[in-house]
Coordinates of N, CA and C and ligand atoms in Angstrom, one line a residue:
X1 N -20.1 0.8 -0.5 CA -18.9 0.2 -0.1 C -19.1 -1.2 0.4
X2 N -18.1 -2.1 -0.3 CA -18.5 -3.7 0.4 C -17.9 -3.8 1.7
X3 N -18.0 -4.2 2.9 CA -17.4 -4.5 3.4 C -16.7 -5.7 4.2
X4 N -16.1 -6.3 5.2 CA -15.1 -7.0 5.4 C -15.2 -6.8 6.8
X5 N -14.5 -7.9 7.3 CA -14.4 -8.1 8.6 C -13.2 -7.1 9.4
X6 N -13.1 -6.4 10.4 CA -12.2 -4.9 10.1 C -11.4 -5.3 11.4
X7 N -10.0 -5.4 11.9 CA -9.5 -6.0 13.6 C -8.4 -4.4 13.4
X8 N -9.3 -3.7 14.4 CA -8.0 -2.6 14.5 C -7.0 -2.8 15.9
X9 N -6.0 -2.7 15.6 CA -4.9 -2.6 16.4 C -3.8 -1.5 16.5
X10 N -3.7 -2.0 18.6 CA -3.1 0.1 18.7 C -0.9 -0.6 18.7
X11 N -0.8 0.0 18.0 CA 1.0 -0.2 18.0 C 1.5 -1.2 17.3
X12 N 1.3 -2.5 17.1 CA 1.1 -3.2 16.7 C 0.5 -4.6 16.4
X13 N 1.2 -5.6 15.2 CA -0.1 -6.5 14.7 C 0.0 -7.6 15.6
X14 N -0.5 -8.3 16.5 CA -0.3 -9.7 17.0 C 0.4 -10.3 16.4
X15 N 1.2 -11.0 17.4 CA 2.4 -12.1 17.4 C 1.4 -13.6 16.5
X16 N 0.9 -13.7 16.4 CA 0.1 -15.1 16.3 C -0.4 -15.3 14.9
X17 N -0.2 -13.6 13.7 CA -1.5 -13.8 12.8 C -0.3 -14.1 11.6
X18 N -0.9 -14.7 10.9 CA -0.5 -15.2 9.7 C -0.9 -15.2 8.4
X19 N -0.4 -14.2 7.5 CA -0.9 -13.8 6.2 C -0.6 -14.7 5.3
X20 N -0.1 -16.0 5.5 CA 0.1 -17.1 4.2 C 1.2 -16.1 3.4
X21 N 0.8 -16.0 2.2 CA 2.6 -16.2 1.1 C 2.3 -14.3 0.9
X22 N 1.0 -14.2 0.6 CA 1.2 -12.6 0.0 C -0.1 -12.0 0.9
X23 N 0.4 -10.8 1.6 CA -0.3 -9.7 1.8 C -0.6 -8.3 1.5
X24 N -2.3 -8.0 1.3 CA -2.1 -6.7 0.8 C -1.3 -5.6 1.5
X25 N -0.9 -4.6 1.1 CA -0.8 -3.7 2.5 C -0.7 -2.1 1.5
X26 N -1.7 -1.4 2.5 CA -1.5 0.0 2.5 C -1.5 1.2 3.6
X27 N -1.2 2.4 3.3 CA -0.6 2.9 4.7 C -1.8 4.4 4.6
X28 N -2.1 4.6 5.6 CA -2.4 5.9 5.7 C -1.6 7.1 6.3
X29 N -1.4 8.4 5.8 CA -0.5 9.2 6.6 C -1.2 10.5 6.9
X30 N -0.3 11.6 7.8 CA -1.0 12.5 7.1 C -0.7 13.9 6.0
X31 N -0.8 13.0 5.1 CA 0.1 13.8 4.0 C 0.3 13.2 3.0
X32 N 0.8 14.0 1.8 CA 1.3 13.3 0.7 C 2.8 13.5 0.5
X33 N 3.4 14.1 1.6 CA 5.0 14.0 1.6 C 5.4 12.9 2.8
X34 N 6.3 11.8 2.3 CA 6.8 10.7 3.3 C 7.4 11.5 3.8
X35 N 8.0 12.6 3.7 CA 9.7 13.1 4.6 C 8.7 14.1 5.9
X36 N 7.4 14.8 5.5 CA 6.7 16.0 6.7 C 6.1 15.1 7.2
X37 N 4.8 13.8 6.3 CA 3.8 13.8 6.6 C 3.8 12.3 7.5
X38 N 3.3 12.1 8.3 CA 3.5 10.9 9.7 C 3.0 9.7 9.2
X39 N 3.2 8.3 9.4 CA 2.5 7.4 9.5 C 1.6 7.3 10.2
X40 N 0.2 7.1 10.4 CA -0.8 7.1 10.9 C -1.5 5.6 11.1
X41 N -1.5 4.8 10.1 CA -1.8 3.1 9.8 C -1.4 2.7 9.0
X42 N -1.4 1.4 9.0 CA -1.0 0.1 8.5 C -2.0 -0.6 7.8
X43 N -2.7 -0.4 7.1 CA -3.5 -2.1 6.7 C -3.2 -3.0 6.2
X44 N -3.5 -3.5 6.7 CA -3.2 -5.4 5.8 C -4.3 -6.4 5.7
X45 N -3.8 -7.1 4.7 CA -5.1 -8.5 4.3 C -4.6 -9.4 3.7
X46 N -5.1 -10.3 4.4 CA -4.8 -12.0 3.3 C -5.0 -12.0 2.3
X47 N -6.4 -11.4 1.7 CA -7.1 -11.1 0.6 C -8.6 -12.6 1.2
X48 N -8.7 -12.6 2.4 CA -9.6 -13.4 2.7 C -11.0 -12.7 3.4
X49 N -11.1 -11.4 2.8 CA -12.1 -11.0 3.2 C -11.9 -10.0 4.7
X50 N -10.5 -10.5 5.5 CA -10.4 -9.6 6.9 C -9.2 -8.9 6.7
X51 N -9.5 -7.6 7.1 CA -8.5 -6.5 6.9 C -8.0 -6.1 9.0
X52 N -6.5 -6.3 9.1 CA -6.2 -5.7 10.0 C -5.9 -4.6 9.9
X53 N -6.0 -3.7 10.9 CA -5.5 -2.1 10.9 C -4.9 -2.0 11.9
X54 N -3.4 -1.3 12.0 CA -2.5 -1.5 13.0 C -2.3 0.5 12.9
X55 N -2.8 0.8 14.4 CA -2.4 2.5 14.7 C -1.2 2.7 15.0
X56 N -0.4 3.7 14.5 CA 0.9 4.1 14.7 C 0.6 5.6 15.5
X57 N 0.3 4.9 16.6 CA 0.7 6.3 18.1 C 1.9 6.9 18.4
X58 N 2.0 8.1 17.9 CA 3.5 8.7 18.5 C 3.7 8.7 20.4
X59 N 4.6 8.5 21.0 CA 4.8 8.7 21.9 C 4.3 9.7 22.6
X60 N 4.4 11.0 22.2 CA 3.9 12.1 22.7 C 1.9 11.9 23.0
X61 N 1.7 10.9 22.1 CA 0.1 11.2 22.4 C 0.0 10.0 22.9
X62 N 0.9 9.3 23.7 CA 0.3 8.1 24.8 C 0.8 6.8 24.2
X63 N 1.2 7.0 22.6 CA 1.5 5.6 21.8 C 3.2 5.0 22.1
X64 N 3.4 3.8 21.3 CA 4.7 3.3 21.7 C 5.1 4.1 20.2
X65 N 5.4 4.5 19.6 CA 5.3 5.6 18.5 C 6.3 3.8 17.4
X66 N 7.1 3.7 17.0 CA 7.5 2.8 15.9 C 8.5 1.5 16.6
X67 N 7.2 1.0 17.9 CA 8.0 -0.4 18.5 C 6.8 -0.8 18.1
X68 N 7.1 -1.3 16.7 CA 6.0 -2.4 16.6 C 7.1 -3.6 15.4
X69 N 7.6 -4.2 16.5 CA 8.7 -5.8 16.1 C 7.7 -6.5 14.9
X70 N 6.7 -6.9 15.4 CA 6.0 -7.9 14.6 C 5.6 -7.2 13.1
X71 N 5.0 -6.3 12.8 CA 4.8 -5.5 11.8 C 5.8 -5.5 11.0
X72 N 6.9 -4.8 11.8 CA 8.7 -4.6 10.9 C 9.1 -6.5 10.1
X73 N 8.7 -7.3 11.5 CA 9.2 -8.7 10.7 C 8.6 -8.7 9.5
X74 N 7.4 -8.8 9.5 CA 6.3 -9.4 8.2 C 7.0 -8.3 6.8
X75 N 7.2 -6.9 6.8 CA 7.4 -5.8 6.1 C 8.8 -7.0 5.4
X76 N 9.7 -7.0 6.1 CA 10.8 -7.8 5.6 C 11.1 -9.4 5.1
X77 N 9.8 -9.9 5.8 CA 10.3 -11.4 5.7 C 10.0 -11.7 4.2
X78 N 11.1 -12.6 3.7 CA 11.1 -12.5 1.8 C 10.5 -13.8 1.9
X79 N 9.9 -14.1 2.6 CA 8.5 -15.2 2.2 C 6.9 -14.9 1.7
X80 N 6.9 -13.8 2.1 CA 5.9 -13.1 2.0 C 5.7 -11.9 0.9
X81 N 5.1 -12.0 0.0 CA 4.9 -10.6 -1.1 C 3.9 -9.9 -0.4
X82 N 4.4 -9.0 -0.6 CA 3.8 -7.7 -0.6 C 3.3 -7.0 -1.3
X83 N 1.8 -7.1 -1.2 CA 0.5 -6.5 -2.6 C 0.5 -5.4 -2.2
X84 N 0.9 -4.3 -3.0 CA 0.6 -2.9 -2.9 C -0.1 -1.9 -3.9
X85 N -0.9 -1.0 -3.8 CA -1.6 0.0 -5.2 C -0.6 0.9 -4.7
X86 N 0.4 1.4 -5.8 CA 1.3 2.5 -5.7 C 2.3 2.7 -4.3
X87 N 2.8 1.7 -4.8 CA 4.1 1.0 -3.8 C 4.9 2.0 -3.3
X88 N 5.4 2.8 -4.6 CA 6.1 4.1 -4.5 C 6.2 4.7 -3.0
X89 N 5.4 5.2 -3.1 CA 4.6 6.0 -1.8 C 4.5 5.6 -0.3
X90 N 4.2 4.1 -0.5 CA 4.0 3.3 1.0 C 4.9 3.0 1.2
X91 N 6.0 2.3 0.5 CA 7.3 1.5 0.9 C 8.4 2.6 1.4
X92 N 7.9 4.0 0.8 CA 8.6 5.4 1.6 C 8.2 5.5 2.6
X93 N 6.8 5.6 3.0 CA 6.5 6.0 4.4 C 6.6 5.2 5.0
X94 N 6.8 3.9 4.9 CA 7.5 2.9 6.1 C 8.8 3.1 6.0
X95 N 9.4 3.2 5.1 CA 11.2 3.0 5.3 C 11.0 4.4 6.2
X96 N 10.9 5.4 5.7 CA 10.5 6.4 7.0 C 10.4 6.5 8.1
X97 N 9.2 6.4 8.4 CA 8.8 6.1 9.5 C 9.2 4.6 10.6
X98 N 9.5 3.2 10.0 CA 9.7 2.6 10.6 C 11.4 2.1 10.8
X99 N 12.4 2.8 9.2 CA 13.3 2.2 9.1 C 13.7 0.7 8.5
X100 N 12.6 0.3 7.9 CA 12.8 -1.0 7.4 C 12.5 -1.1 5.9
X101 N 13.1 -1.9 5.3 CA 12.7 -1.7 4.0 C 11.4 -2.7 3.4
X102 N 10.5 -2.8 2.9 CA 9.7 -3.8 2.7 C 10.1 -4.2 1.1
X103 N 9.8 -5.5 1.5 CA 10.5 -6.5 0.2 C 9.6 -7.9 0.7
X104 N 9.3 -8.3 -0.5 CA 9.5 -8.3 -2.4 C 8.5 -7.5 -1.9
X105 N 7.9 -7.0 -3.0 CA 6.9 -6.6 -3.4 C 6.3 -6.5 -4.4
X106 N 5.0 -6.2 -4.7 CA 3.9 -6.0 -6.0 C 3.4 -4.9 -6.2
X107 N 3.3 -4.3 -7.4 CA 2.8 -2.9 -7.2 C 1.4 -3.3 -8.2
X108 N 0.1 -2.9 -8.1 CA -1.0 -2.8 -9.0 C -0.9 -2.0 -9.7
X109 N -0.5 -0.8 -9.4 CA -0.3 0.4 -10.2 C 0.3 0.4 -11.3
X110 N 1.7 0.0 -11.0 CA 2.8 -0.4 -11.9 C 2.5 -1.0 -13.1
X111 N 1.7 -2.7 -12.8 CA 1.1 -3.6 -13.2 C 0.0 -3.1 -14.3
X112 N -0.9 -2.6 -13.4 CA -1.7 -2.0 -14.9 C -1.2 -0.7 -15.9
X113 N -0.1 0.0 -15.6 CA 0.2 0.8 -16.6 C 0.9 -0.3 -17.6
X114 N 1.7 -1.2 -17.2 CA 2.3 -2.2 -18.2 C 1.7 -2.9 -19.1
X115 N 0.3 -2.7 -18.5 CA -0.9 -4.1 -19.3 C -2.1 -3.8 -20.1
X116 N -2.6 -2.4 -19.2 CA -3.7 -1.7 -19.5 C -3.6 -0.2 -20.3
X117 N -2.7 -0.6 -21.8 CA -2.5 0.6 -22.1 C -3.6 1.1 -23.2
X118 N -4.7 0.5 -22.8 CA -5.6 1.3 -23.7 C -6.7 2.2 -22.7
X119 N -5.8 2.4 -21.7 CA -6.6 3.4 -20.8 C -5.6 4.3 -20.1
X120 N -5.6 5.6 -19.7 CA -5.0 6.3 -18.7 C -5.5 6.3 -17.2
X121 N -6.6 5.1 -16.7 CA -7.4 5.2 -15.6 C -6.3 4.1 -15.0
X122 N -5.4 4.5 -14.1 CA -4.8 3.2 -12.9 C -5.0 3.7 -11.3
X123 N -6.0 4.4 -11.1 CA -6.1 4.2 -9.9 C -7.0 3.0 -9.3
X124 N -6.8 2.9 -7.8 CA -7.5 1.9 -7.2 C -8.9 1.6 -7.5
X125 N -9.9 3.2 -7.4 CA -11.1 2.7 -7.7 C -11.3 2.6 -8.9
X126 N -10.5 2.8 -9.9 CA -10.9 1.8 -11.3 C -10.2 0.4 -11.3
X127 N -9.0 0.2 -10.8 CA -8.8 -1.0 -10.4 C -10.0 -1.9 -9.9
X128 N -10.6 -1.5 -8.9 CA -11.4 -2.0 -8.0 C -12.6 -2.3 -8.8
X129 N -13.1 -1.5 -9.8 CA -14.2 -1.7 -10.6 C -14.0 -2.7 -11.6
X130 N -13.2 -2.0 -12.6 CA -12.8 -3.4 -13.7 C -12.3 -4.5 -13.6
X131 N -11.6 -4.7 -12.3 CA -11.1 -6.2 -12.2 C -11.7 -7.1 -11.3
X132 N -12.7 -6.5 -10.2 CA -13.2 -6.3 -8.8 C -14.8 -6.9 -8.8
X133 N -15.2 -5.6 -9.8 CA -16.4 -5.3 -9.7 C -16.8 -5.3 -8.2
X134 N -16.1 -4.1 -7.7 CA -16.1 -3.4 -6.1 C -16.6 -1.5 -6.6
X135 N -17.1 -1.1 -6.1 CA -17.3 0.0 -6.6 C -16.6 0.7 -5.0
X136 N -15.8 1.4 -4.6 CA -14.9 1.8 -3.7 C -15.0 3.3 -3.8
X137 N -15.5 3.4 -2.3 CA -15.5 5.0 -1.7 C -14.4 6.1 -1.6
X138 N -14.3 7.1 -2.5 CA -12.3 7.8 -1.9 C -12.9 8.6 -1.0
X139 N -14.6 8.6 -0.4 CA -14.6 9.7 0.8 C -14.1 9.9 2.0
X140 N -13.1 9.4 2.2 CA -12.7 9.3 3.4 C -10.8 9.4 3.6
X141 N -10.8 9.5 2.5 CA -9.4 9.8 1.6 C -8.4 11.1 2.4
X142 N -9.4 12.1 2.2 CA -8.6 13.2 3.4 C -8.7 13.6 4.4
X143 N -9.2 12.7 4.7 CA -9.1 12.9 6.6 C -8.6 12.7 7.3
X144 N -8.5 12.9 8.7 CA -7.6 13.1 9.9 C -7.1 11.8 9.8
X145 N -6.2 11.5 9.7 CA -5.6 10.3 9.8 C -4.9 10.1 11.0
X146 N -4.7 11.0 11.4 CA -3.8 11.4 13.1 C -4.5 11.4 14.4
X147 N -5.9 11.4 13.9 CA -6.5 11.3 15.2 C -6.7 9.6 15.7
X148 N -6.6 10.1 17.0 CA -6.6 9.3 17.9 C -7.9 8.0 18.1
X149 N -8.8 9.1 17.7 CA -10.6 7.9 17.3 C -10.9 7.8 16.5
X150 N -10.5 6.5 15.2 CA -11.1 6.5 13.9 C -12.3 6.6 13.8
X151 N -12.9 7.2 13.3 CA -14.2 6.6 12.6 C -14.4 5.7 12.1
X152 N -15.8 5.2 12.0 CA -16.7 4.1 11.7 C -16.1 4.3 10.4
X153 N -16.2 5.3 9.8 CA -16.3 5.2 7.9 C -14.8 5.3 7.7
X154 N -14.3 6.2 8.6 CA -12.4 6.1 8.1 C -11.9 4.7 8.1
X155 N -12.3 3.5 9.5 CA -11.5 2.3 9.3 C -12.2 1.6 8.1
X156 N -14.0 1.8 7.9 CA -13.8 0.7 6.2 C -13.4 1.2 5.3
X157 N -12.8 2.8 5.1 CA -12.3 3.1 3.9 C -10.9 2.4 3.9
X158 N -10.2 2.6 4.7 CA -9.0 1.9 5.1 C -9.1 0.6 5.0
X159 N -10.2 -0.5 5.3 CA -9.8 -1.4 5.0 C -9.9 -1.9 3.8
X160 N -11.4 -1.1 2.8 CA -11.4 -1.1 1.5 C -9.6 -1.3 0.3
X161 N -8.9 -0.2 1.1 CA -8.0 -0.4 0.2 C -7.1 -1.2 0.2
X162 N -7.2 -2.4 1.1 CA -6.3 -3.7 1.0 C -7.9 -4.9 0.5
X163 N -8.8 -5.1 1.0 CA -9.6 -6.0 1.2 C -9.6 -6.3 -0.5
X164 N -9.2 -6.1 -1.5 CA -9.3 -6.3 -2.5 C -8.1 -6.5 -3.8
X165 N -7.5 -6.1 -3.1 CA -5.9 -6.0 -4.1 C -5.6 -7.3 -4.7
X166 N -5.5 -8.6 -3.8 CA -5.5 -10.2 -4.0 C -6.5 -10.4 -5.4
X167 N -7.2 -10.0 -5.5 CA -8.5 -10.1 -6.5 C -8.0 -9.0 -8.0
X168 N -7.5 -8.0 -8.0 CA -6.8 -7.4 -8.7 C -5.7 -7.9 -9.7
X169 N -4.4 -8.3 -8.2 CA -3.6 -7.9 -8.6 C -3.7 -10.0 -9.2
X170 N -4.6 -10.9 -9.2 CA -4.7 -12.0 -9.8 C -5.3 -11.9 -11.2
X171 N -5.8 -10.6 -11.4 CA -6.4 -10.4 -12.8 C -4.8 -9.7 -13.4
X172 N -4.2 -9.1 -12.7 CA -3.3 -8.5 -13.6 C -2.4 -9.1 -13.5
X173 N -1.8 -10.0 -13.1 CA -0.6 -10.9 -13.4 C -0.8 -11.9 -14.4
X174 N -2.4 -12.1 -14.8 CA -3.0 -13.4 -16.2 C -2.3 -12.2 -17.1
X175 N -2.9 -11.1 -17.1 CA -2.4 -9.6 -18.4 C -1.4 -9.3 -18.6
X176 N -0.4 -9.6 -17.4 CA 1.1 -9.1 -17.8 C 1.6 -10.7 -18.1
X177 N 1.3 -12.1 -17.8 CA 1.7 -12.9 -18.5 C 1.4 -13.4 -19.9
X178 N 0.1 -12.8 -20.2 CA -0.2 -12.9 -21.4 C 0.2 -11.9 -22.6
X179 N 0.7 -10.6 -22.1 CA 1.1 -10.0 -23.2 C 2.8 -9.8 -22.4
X180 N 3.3 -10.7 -21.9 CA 4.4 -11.1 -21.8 C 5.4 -9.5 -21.5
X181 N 5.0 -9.1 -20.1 CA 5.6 -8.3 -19.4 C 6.0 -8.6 -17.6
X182 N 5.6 -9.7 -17.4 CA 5.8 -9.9 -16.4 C 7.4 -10.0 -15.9
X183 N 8.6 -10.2 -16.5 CA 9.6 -10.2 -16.5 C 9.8 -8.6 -16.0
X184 N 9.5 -7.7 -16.9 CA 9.6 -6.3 -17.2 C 9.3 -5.6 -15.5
X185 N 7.5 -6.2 -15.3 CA 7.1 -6.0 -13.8 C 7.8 -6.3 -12.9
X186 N 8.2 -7.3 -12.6 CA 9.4 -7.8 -11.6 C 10.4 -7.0 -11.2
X187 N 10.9 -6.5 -12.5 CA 12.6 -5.6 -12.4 C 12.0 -4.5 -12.1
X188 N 11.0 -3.7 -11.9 CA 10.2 -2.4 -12.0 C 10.4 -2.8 -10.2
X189 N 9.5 -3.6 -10.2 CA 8.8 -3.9 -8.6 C 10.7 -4.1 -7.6
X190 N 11.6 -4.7 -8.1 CA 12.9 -5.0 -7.3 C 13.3 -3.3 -7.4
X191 N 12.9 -2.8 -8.1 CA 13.5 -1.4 -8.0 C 13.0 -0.2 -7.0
X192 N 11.6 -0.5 -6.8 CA 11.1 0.2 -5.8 C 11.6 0.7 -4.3
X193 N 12.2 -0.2 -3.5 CA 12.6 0.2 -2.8 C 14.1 1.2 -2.5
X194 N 15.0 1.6 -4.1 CA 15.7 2.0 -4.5 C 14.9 3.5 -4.9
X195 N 13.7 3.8 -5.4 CA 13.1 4.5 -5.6 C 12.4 5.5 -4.6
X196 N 12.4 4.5 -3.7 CA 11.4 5.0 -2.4 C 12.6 5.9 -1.9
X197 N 13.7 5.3 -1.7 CA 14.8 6.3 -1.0 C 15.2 7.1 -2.1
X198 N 15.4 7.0 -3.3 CA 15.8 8.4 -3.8 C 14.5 9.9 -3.3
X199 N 13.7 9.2 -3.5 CA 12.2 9.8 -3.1 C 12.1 10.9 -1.9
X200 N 12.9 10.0 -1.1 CA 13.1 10.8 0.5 C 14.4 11.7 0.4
X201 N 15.2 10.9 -0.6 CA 16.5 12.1 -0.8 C 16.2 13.3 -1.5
X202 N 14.8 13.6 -1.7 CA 14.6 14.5 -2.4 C 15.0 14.4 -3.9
X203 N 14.9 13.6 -5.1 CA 14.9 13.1 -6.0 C 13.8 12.8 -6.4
X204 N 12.7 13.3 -6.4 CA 11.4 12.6 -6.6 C 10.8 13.6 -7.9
X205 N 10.4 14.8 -8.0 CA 10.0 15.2 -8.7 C 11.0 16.7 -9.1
X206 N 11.9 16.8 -10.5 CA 11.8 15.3 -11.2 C 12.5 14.5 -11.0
X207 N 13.0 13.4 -11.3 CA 13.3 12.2 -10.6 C 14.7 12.1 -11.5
X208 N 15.6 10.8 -11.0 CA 17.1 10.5 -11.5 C 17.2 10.7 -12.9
X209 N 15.9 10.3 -13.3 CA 16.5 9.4 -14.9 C 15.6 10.7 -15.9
X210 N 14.9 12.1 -15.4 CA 14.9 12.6 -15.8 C 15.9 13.9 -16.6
X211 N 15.8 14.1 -17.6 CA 16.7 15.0 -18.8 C 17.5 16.1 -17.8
Ligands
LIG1 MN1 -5.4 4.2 1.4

C-alpha cells in the first residue's frame, strides 16, 4: 500500500483547509445499506498526496453526531467537483446522514464503464492499477468502521481510497474525450443525486427504469 500524509479529524474538517477546484471524496459506513447502515467517515483529498479523515461521532458515544457546517459547505459548494469511485452509494449516505446533497460531481465508476468497454473490471483496485499503477489493499474493507479507535491500517486503507482518484479520474476524462462520451458522462454524473434518493426511497434494486 503507498502511502500519504493521513490528518484525522473528530466531527469535523477545519475551517481553514482548502481543496482548490476538485476533491476526492469517499465515505466509510457501517454497511452496505445507506437507509440501516451509519456514516462512520469522510475522506477527502486534493489529490496532492494528503488525505483528511473527518469521524462522524453519534451523540450517544460522546460525538457531535452531524454538526459538522464546514464539511456540509464544501459537499455543496458548486465550485468544487466532487471526485468520487461509485458516487451512487456515497452521495446516499451523506444525503442520509448529513441531509445535504453533494454536487457536481464525478463518478470513476461511471467513467470507466463508458470508456473501458473491453473489460468488466471497474472497481477501484483495478482502477488504481491500470491508470495509477497503485496496487491498493481491500483488507480493511470490512471492518469496524464504528469504532471509536481507528486503526493504523483502517485510516491508510481509508485514505488509499481518495489519495488517488485525481490520478484516475485525469486518465479517464482523456478516454471519455477521446472516444467522445464525455457529454453522455456529465448527464449520467447530474443525475446522481436524483438516484441516490430514489435509492433511499427504496427504488434501488430493481430500480425506476427497470421492465
Ligand atoms: Mn472506501
Amino acid at each position: 500500500m503507498s502511502g500519504g500524509t493521513i490528518h484525522l479529524h473528530q466531527h469535523d474538517l477545519p475551517a481553514d483547509i482548502d481543496f482548490g477546484g476538485s476533491v476526492a471524496i469517499d465515505t466509510e459506513t457501517m454497511g452496505l445499506d445507506p437507509r440501516r447502515d451509519r456514516l462512520c467517515l469522510v475522506q477527502l483529498s486534493a489529490g496532492d498526496g494528503t488525505a483528511h479523515l473527518v469521524q462522524i461521532i453519534p451523540p450517544a458515544l460522546g460525538g457531535k453526531g452531524t454538526d459538522c457546517p464546514n464539511l456540509k459547505a464544501l459537499l455543496v459548494n458548486p465550485s468544487v467537483t466532487k471526485i468520487f469511485h461509485f458516487a451512487r452509494f456515497d452521495v446516499a449516505a451523506l444525503y442520509n446522514a448529513l441531509g445535504v446533497v453533494t454536487a457536481p460531481i464525478i463518478c470513476t465508476k461511471i467513467a470507466s464503464k463508458l470508456v473501458r468497454t473491453y473489460t468488466d473490471r471497474h472497481g477501484l483496485k483495478d482502477l488504481a492499477r491500470d491508470m495509477a499503477g497503485v496496487d491498493l489493499s481491500k483488507q480493511q474493507q470490512t471492518s469496524d468502521w464504528g469504532s471509536l479507535e481507528l486503526t493504523p491500517e483502517q485510516l491508510a486503507y481509508a485514505a488509499s481510497d481518495v489519495l488517488y482518484l485525481h490520478t484516475i479520474w485525469q486518465k479517464l476524462e482523456a478516454l471519455l474525450v477521446r472516444e467522445n462520451r464525455l457529454d453522455i458522462a456529465q448527464a449520467a454524473y447530474q443525475f446522481l443525486p436524483t438516484l441516490a434518493k430514489l435509492d433511499l426511497l427504496g427504488y434501488g434494486d430493481p430500480d425506476l427504469f427497470h421492465h
